[in-house]
XYZ file of N, CA and C in Angstrom:
150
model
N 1.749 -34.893 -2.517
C 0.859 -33.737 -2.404
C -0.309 -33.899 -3.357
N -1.273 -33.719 -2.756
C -2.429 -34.340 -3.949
C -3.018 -32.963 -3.521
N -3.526 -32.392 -5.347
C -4.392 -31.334 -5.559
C -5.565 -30.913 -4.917
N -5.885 -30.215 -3.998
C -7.268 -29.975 -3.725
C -8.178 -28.605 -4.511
N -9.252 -28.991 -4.822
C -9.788 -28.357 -5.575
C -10.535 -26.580 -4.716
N -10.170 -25.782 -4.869
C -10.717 -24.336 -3.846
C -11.878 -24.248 -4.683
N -12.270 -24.247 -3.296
C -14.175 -23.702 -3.348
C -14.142 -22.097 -3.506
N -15.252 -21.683 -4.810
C -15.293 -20.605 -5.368
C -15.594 -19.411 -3.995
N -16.279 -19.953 -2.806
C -16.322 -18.992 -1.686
C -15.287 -18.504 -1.185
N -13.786 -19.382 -1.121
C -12.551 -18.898 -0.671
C -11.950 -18.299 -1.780
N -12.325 -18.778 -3.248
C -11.068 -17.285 -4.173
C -11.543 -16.407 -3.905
N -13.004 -15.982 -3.828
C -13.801 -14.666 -3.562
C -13.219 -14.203 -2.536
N -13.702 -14.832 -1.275
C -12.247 -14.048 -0.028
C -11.101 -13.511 -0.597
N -10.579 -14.633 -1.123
C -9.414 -14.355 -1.339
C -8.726 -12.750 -2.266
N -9.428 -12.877 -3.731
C -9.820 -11.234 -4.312
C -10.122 -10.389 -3.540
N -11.105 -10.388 -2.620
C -11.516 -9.285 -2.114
C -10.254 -8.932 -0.839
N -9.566 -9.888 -0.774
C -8.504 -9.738 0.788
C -7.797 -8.487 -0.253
N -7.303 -8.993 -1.735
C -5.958 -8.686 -1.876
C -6.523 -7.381 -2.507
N -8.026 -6.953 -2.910
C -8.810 -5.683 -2.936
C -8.358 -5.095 -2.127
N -8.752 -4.962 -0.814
C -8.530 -4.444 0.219
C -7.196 -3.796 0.376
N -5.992 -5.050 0.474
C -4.901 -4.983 0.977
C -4.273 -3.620 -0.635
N -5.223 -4.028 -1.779
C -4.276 -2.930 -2.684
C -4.394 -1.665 -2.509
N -6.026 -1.629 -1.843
C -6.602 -0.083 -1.778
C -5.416 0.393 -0.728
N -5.603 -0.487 0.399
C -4.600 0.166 1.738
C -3.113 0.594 1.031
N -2.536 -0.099 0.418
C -1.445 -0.314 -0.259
C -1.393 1.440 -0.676
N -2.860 1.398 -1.835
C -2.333 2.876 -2.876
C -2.546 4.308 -1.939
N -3.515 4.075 -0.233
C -3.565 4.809 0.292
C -2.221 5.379 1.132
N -1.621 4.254 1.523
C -0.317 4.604 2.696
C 0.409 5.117 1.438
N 0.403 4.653 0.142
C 1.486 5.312 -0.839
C 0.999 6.831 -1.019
N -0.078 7.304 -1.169
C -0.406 8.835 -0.985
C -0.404 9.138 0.109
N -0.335 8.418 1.272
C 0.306 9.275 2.493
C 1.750 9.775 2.232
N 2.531 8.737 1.960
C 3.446 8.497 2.124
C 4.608 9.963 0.599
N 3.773 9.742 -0.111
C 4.165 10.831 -1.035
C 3.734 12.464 -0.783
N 2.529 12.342 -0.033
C 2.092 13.387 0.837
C 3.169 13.849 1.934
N 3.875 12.993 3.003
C 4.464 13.218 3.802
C 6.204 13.501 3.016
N 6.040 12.765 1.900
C 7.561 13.330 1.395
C 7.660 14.402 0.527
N 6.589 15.461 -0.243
C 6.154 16.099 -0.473
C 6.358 17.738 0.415
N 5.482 17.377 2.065
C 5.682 18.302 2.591
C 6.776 18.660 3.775
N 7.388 17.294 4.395
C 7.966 17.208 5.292
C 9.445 17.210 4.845
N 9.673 16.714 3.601
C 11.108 16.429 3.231
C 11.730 17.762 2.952
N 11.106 18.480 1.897
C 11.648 19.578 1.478
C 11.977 20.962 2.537
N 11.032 20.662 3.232
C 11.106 21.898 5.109
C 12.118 21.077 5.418
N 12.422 19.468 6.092
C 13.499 19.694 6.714
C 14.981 19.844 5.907
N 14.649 19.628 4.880
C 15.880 19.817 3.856
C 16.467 21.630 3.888
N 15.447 22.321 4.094
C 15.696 23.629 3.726
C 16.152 24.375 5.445
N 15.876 23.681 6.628
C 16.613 23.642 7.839
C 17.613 23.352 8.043
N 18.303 22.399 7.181
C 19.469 21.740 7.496
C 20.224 22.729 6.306
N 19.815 23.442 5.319
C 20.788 24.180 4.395
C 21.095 23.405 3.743
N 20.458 22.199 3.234
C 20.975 21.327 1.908
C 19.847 21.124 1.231
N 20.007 21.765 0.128
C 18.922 22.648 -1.386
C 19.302 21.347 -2.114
């Protein structure tokens, strides 16, 4: 396996992919705390287990 050297145009992709992918990341996690927030505790309180 011989080293190849990455051209500074692909780490840049590359940062900006895993930019992206973190923003999406911290957004579905405030969905996701959003939806367990409002949805969990209603169906919890339907089913009678407080």
């Amino acid at each position: 396996m011989s080293h190849t050297t990455v051209c500074p145009e692909v780490l840049t992709m590359a940062v900006g992919d895993l930019q992206r992918i973190g923003t999406a990341v911290r957004m579905r996690a405030a969905l996701v705390d959003d939806w367990f927030v409002t949805i969990v505790p209603a169906s919890a309180e339907s089913c009678g287990e407080t």
